Coordinates of C-alpha atoms and ligand atoms in Angstrom, one line a residue:
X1368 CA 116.7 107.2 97.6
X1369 CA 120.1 106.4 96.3
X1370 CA 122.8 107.6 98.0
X1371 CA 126.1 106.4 95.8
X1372 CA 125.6 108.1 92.5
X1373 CA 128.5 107.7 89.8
X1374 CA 129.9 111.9 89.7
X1375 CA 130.1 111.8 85.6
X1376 CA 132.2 115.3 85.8
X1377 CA 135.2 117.0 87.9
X1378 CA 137.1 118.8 85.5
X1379 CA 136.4 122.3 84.6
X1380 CA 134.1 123.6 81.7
X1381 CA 135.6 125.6 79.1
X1382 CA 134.6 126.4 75.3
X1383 CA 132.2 123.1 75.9
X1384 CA 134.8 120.9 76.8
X1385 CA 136.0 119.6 80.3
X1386 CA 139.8 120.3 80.8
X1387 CA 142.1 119.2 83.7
X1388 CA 143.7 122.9 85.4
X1389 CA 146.3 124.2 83.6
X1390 CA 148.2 123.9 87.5
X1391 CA 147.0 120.3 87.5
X1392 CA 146.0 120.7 90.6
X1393 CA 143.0 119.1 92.1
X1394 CA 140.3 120.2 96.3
X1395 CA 138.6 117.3 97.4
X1396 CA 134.7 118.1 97.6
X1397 CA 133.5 116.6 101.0
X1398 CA 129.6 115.2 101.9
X1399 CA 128.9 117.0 104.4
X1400 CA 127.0 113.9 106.3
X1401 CA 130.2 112.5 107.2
X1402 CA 133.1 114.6 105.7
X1403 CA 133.7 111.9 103.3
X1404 CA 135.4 113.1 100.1
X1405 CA 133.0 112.3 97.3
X1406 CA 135.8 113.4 94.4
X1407 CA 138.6 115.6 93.8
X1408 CA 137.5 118.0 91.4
X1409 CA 139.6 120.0 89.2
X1410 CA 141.0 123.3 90.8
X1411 CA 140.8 126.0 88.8
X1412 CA 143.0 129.3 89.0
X1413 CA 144.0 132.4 87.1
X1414 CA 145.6 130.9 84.3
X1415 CA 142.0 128.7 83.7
X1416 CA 140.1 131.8 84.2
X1417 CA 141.8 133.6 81.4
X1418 CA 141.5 130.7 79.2
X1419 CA 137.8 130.9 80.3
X1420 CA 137.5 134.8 79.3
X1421 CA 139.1 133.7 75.9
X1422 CA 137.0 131.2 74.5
X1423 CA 133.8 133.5 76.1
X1424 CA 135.3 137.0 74.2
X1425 CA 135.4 134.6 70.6
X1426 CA 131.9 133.4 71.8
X1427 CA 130.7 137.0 72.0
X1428 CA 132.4 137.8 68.7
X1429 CA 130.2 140.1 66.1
X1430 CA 130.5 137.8 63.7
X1431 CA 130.1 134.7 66.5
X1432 CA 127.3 132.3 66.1
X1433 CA 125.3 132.9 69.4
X1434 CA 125.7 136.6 68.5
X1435 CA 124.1 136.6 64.9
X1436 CA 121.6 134.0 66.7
X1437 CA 117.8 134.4 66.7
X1438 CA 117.0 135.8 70.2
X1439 CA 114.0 133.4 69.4
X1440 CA 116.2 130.4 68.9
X1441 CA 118.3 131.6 71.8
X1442 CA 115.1 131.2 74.2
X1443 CA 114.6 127.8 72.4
X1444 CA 118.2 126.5 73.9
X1445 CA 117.4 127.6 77.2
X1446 CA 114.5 125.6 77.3
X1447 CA 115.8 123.0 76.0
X1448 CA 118.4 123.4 78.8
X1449 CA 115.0 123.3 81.2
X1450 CA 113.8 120.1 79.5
X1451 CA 116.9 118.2 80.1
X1452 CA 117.2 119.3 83.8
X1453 CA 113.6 117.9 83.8
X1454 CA 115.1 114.7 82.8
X1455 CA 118.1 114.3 85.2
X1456 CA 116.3 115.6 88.1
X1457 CA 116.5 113.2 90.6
X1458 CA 120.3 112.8 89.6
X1459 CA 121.1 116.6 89.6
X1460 CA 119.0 116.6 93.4
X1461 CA 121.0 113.4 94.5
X1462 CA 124.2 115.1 93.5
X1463 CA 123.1 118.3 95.3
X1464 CA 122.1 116.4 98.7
X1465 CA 125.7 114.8 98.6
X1466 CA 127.7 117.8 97.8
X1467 CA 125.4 120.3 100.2
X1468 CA 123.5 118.4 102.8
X1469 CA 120.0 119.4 102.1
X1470 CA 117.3 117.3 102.3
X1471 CA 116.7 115.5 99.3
X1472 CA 113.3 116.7 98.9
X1473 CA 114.4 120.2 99.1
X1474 CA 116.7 119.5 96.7
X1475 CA 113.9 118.6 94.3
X1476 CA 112.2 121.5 95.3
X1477 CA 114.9 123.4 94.4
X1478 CA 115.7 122.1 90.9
X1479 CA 111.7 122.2 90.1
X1480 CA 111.8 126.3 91.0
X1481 CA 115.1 126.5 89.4
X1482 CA 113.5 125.1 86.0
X1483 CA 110.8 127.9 86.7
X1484 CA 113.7 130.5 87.0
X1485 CA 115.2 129.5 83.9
X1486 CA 112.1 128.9 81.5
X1487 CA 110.7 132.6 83.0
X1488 CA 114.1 134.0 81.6
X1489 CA 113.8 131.7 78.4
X1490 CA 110.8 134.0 77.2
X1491 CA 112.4 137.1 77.3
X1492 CA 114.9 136.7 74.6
X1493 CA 113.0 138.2 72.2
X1494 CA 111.2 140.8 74.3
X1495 CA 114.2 143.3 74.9
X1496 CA 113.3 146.2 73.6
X1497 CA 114.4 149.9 73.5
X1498 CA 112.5 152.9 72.8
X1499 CA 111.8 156.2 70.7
X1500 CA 112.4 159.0 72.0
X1501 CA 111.2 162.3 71.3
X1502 CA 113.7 165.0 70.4
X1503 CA 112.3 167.4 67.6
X1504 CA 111.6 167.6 64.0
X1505 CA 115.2 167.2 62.9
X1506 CA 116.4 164.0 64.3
X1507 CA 114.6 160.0 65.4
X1508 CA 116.2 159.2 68.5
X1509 CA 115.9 155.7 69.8
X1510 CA 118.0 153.3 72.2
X1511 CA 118.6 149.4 71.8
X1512 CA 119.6 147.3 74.6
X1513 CA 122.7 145.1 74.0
X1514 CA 124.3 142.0 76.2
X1515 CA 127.2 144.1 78.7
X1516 CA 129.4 141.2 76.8
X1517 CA 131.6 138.0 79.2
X1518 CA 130.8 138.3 82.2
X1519 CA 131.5 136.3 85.6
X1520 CA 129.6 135.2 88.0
X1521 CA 130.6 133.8 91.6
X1522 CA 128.4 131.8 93.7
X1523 CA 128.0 129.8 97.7
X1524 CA 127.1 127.1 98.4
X1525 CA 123.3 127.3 100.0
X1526 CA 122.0 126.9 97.0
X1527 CA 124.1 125.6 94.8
X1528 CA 122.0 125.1 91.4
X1529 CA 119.2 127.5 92.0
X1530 CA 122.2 130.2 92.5
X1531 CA 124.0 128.8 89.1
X1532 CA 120.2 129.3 87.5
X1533 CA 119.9 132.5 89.0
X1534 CA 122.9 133.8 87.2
X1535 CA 122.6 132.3 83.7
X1536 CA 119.1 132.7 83.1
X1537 CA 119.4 136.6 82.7
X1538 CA 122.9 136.2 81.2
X1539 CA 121.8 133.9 78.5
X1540 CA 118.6 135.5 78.0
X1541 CA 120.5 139.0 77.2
X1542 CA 123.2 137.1 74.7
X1543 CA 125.6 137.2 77.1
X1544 CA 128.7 134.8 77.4
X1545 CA 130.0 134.0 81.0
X1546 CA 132.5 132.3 83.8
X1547 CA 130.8 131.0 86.2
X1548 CA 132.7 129.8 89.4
X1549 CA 130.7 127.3 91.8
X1550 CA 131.4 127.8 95.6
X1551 CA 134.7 125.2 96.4
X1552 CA 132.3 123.5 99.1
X1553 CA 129.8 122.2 96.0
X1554 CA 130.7 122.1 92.4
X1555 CA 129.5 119.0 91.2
X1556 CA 125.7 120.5 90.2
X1557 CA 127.4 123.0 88.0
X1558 CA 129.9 120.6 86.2
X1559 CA 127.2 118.8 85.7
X1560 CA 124.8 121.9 84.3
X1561 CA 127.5 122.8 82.0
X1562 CA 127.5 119.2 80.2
X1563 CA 123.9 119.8 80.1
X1564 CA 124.1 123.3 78.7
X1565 CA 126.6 121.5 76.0
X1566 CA 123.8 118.8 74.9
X1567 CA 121.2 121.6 75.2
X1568 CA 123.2 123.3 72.2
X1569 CA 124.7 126.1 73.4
X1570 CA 127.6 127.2 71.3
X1571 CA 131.2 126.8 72.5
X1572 CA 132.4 129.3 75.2
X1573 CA 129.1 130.7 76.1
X1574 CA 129.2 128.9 79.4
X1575 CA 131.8 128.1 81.1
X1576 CA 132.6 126.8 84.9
X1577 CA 135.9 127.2 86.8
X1578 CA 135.7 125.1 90.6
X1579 CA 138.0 126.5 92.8
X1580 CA 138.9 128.8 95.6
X1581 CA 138.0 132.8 96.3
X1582 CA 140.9 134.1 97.1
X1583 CA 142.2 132.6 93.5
X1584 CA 139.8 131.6 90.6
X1585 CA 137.1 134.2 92.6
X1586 CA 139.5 137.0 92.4
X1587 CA 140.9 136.4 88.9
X1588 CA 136.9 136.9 87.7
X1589 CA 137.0 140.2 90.2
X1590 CA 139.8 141.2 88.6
X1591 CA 139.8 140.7 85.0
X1592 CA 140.4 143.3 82.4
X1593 CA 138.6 141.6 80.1
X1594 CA 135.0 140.4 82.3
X1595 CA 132.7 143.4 81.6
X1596 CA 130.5 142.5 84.8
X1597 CA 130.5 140.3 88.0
X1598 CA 127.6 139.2 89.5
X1599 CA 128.6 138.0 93.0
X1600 CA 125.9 136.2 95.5
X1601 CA 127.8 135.5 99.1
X1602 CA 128.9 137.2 102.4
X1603 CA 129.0 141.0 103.0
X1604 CA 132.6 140.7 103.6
X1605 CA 133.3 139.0 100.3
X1606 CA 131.4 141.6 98.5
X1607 CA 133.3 144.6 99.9
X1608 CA 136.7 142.7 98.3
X1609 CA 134.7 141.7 94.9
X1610 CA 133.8 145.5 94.3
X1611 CA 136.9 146.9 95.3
X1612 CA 138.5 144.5 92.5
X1613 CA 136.0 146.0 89.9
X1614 CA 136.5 149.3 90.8
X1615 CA 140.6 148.8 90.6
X1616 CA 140.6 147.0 87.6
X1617 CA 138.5 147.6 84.8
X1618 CA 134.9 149.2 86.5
X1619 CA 133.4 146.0 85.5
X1620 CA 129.7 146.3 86.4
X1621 CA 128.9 144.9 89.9
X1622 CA 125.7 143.2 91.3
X1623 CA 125.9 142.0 94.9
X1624 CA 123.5 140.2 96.9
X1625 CA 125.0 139.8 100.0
X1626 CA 124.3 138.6 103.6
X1627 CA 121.1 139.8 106.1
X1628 CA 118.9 140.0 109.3
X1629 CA 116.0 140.1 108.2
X1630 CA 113.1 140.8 110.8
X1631 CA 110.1 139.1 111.0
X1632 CA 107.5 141.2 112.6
X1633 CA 104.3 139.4 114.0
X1634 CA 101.4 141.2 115.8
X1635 CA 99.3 140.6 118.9
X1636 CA 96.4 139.8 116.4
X1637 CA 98.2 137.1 114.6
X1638 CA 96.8 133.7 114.6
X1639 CA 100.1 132.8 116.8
X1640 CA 100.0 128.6 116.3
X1641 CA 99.9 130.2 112.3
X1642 CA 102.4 132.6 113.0
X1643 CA 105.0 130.6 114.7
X1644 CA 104.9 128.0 111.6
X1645 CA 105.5 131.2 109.2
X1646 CA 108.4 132.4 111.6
X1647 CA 109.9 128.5 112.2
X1648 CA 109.8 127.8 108.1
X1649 CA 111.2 131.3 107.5
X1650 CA 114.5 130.9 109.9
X1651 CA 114.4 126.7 109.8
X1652 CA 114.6 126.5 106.1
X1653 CA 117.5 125.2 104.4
X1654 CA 119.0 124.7 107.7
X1655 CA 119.4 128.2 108.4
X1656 CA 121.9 128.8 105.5
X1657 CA 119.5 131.2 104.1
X1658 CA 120.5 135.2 102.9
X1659 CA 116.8 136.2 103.3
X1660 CA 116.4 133.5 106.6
X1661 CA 113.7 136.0 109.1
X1662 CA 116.4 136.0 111.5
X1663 CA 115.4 138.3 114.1
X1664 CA 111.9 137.4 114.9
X1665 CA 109.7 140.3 116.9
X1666 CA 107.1 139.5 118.6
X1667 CA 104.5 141.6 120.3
X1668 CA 104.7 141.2 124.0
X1669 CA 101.0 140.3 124.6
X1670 CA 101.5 136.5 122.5
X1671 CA 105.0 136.4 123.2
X1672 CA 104.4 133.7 126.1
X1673 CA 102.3 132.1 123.4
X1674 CA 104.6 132.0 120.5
X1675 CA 107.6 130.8 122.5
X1676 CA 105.7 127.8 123.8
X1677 CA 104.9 127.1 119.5
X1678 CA 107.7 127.7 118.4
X1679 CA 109.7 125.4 120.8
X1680 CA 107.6 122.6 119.6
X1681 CA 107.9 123.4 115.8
X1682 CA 112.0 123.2 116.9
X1683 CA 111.6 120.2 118.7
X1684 CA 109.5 118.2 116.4
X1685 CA 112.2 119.0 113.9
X1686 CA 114.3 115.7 112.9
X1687 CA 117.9 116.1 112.8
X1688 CA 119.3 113.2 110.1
X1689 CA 120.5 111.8 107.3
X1690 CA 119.3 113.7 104.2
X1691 CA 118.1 111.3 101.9
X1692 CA 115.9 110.2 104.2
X1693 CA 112.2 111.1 103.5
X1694 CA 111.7 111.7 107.5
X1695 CA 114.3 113.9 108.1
X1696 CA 113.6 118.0 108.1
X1697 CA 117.2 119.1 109.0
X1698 CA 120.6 117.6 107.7
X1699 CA 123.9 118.6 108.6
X1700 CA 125.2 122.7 107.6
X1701 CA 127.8 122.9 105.4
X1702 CA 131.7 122.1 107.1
X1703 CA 133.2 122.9 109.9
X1704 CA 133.6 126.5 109.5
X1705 CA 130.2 127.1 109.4
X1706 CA 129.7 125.1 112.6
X1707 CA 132.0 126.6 114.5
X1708 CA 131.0 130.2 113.9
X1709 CA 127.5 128.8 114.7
X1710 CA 128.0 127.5 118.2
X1711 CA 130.0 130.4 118.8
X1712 CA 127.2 132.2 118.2
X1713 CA 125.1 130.1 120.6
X1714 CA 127.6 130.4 123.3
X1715 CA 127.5 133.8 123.0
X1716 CA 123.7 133.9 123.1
X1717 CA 123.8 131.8 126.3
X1718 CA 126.5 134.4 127.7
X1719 CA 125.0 137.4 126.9
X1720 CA 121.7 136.0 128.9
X1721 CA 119.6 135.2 126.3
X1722 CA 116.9 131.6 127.6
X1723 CA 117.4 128.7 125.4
X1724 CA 114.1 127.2 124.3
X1725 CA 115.3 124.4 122.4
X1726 CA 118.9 123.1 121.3
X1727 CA 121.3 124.5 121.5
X1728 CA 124.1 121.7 120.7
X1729 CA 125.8 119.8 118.5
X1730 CA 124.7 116.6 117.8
X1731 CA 125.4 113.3 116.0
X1732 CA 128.7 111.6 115.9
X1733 CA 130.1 112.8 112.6
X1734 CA 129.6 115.2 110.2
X1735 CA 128.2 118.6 110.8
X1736 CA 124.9 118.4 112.3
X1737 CA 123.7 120.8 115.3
X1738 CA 120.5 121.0 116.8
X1739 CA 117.2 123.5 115.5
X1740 CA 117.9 126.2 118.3
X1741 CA 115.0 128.6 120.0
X1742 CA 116.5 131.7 122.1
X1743 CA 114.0 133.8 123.8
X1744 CA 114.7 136.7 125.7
X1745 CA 117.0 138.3 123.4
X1746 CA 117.5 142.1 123.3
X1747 CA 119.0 144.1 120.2
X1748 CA 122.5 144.5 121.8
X1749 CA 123.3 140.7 121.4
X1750 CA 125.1 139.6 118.7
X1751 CA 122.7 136.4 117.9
X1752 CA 120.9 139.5 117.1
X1753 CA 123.4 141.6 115.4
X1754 CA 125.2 139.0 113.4
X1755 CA 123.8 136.4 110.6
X1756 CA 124.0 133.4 112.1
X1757 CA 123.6 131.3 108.7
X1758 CA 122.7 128.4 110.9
X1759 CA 119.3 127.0 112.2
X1760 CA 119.0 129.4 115.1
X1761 CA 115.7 131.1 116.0
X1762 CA 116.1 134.9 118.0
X1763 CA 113.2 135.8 119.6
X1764 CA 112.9 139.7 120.9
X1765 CA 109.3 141.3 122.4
X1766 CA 108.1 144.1 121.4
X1767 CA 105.2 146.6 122.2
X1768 CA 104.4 149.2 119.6
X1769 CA 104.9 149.4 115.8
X1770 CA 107.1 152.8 115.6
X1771 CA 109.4 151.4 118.2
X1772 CA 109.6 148.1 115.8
X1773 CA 110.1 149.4 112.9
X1774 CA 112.6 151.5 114.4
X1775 CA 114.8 148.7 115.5
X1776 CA 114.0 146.2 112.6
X1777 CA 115.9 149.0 110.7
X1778 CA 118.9 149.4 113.3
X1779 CA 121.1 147.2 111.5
X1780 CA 123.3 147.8 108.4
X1781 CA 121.1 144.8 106.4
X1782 CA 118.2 145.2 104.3
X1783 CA 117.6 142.3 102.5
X1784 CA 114.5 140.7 103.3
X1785 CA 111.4 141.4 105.8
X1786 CA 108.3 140.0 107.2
X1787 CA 105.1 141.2 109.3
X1788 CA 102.4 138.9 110.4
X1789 CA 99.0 141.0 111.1
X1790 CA 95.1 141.4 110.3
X1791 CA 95.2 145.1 110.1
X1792 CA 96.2 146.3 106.7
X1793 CA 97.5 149.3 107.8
X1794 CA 99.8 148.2 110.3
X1795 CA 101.4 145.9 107.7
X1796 CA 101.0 148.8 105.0
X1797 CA 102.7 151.2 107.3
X1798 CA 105.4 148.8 108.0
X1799 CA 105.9 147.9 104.3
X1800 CA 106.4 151.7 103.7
X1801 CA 108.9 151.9 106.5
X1802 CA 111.1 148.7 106.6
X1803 CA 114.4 149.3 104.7
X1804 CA 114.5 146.3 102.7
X1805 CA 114.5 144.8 99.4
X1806 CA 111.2 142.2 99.7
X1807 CA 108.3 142.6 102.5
X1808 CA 106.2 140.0 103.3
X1809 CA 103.2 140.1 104.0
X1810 CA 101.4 137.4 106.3
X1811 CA 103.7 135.1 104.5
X1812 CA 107.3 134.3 104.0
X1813 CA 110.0 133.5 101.1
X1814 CA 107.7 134.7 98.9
X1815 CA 109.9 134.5 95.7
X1816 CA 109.1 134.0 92.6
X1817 CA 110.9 134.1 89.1
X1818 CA 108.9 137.6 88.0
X1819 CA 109.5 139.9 91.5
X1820 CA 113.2 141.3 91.5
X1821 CA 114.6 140.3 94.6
X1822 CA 118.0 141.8 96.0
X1823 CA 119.0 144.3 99.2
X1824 CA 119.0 148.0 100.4
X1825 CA 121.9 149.1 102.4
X1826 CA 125.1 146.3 102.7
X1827 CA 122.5 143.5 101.9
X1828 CA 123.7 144.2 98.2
X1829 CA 123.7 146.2 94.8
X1830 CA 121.2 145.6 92.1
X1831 CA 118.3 143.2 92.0
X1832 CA 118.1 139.1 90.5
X1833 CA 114.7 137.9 89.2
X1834 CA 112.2 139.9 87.3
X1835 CA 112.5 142.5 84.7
X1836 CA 115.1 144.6 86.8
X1837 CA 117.3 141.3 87.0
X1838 CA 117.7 141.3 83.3
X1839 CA 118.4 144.9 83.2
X1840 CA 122.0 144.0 85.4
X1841 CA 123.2 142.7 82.0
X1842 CA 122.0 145.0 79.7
X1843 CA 123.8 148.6 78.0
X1844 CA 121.6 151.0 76.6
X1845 CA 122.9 152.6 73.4
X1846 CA 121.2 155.8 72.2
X1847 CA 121.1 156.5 68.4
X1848 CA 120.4 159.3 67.1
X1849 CA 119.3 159.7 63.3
X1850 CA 119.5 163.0 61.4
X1851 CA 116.8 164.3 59.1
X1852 CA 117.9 165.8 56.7
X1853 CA 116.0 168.6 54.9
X1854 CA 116.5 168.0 50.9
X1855 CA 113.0 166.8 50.4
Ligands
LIG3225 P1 129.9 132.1 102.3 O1 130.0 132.8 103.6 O2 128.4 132.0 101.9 O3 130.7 131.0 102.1 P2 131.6 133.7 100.7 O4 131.3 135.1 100.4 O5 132.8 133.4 101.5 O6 130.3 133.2 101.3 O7 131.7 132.9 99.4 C1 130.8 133.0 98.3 C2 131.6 132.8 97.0 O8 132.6 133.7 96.9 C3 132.3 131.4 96.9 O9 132.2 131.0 95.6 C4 133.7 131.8 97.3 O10 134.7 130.9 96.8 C5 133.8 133.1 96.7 N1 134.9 134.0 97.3 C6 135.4 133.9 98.5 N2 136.4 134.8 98.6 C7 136.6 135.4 97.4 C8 137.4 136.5 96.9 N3 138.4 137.0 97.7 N4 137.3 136.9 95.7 C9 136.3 136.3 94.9 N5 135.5 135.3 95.3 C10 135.6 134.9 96.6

């Protein structure tokens, strides 16, 4: 696989051309491998993001060309936009495994599903409808749904392009115009989608990306006047700031989807050698660095013996490496930040007297790569079982009966995602009917797909992504009422 790939683009995107920072100022983005910078990307600030908003309001225009637009021919752009990502994917996946560390095969993966995500969204432009309403003889009341108008849209840095795909697909599909800011750990996918959504066709100042940091190009999009909604995808703690911005400035709409614990719930008539592969892909994937990762793994105290012993072999057998390379499962999390609130974690698992199965460490000689780590013994009251992690770090708790499981796989202020392994339907019915949570699993994992909204209950988020429901996070209703009038 290649690893040195020419980066075509590190200025920001703005009314479909790429512009230097009105600041001039430039943030190295780093490969997480070896902290190597790979380019010094344009930083983009207030003064960009208003630019942005600009060019996006004249974009949205009555009179503009992507608003008198076919939503037909709008659905034709976007999958254009999905043919040409077709084309460039093993450059957009190469550019992702530098910038982000994945694997390069789950880098493919991702832009094949993100392709998926975008053509699913692609065939609802001219499928929004409104309705008739009945309200007597003397009027014809109906509603239309319209595009909320420029919006922004922030996102991190796990998944970098599925995120960015995640956010315009529904956006373009409605006819709106947005600012999208890339997480400052991995822009280059999105400079790079934004030339793409240029050749694609898109008019000027539909899309638009500004790299840079939160606290500055993040919060300009929070806090704009003139940005009718923010969709924001990262930490809890983030999204507390992000809708407290909204609410001060303009009550620009807000969808969240924010951080988790999800439990994984698996049964004492599980096929446990199944079970623990469901349970090690469903914390293990994308290093950990997963919102929806099944983080707290319960398992029912007559296979927990059983499970431990497969699941410290699914850890072990885990290669630890270089990315591009086809063998490896696991390359290295994002920067240091992440790595030190990570081993934190582990010490404190250690501390608090929870058994380390496997890993536990550090490892390798640069970059940021720690090992796949199994803790069992681990009661609710420790915070490797409190806190996300966001790190490839397996809890494993015992449990005996399903009310007392359901009753702490809700003790947490999450709710994002859920899982239960069992053969009896209504065990996992009851359980689906009591988890507080925004997906359930059943007998599988991850389980996302571009039609089923996905999103959290409690301070796992606001709103849903994907489906139907997604699309309606970027949609007004307007009701019109017609009089009748009684000459004839
Ligand atoms: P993570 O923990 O996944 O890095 P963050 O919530 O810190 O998640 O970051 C997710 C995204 O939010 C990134 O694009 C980041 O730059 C942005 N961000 C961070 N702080 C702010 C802020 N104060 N206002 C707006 N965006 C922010």
């Amino acid at each position: 696989m290649p690893k040195q790939v020419k980066i075509k683009y590190t200025q920001l995107f703005i009314d479909n051309e790429f512009v230097d920072a009105v600041s001039g100022r430039k943030f190295p983005t780093k490969n997480p491998v070896n902290d190597e910078v790979i380019a010094l990307i344009s930083e983009g600030d207030k003064a960009d993001v208003d630019k942005a908003v600009d060019a996006a309001k004249r974009a949205f225009d009555r009179n503009s060309t992507w608003r008198q637009m076919n939503p037909y021919i709008r659905g034709q752009l976007m999958h254009k936009l999905a043919d040409l990502i077709t084309r460039d994917l093993d450059y957009i996946a190469t550019l992702e495994t530098l910038d982000n560390g994945k694997t390069y095969a789950n880098a493919v993966d991702d832009i094949q599903a993100s392709v998926a995500f975008l053509r699913y969204y692609a065939g609802w432009c001219d499928k929004i409808q409104g309705s008739t309403i009945p309200t007597g003889d003397t009027k014809v009341t109906l509603t239309q749904r319209e595009p909320i108008g420029v919006v922004g849209q922030i996102i991190p840095w796990n998944y970098p392009f599925m995120m960015l795909i995640w956010k315009w697909g529904p956006a373009l599909a409605t006819g709106c115009t947005l600012i999208l800011k890339p997480a400052e750990q991995t822009p280059l996918t999105a400079l790079y989608a934004a030339a793409l959504a240029k050749e694609a066709g898109f008019p000027a100042g539909v899309v638009n990306v500004i790299p840079g940091y939160g606290p500055t190009a993040g919060a300009a999009i929070a806090e704009h006047s003139e940005i009718r909604k923010v969709s924001f995808t990262g930490s809890t703690e983030i999204g507390h700031i992000i809708m407290a911005a909204a609410a001060k400035s303009n009550l620009k709409r807000v969808s969240l989807e924010l951080g988790g614990k999800s439990p994984l719930v698996i049964f004492d008539d599980a096929d446990v050698k199944e079970a623990a592969k469901i349970a090690h892909d469903a914390i293990f994937s994308n290093h950990g660095q997963n919102c929806c990762a099944g983080s707290r793994t319960f398992v029912h105290s007559k296979i927990y013996d059983e499970f431990i012993k497969h699941a410290k072999q699914l850890a072990l057998a885990r290669k630890v490496g270089d990315p591009f390379n086809s063998e490896t499962d696991q390359g290295p999390q994002i920067d240091q930040d992440m790595v030190d609130k990570i081993m934190s974690l582990i010490n404190s698992g250690k501390q608090e007297g929870a058994i380390v199965e496997a890993g536990g460490n550090r490892t390798g000689n640069t970059g940021y790569f720690v090992e796949p780590t199994v803790f069992s013994n681990v009661t609710d009251d420790m915070r490797i079982a409190k806190e996300e992690i966001f790190g490839p770090v397996q809890t494993i708790l015992k449990f005996d009966t399903l009310d007392e499981v359901i009753e702490r796989a809700n003790r947490t202020n999450y709710g994002l995602a859920s899982g239960v392994i069992t053969k009896d339907i209504n065990k996992a019915l009851k359980f689906a009917q009591a988890i507080e949570a925004g997906s359930v699993w059943v007998n599988c994992y991850d389980a996302i797909t571009p039609q089923t909204p996905f999103g959290g209950f409690k301070r796992s988020g606001i709103g849903r992504e994907l489906g139907e429901e997604g699309l309606k996070e970027y949609l007004e209703i307007k009701t019109i009422s017609i009089k009748i009038t009684k000459e004839n």
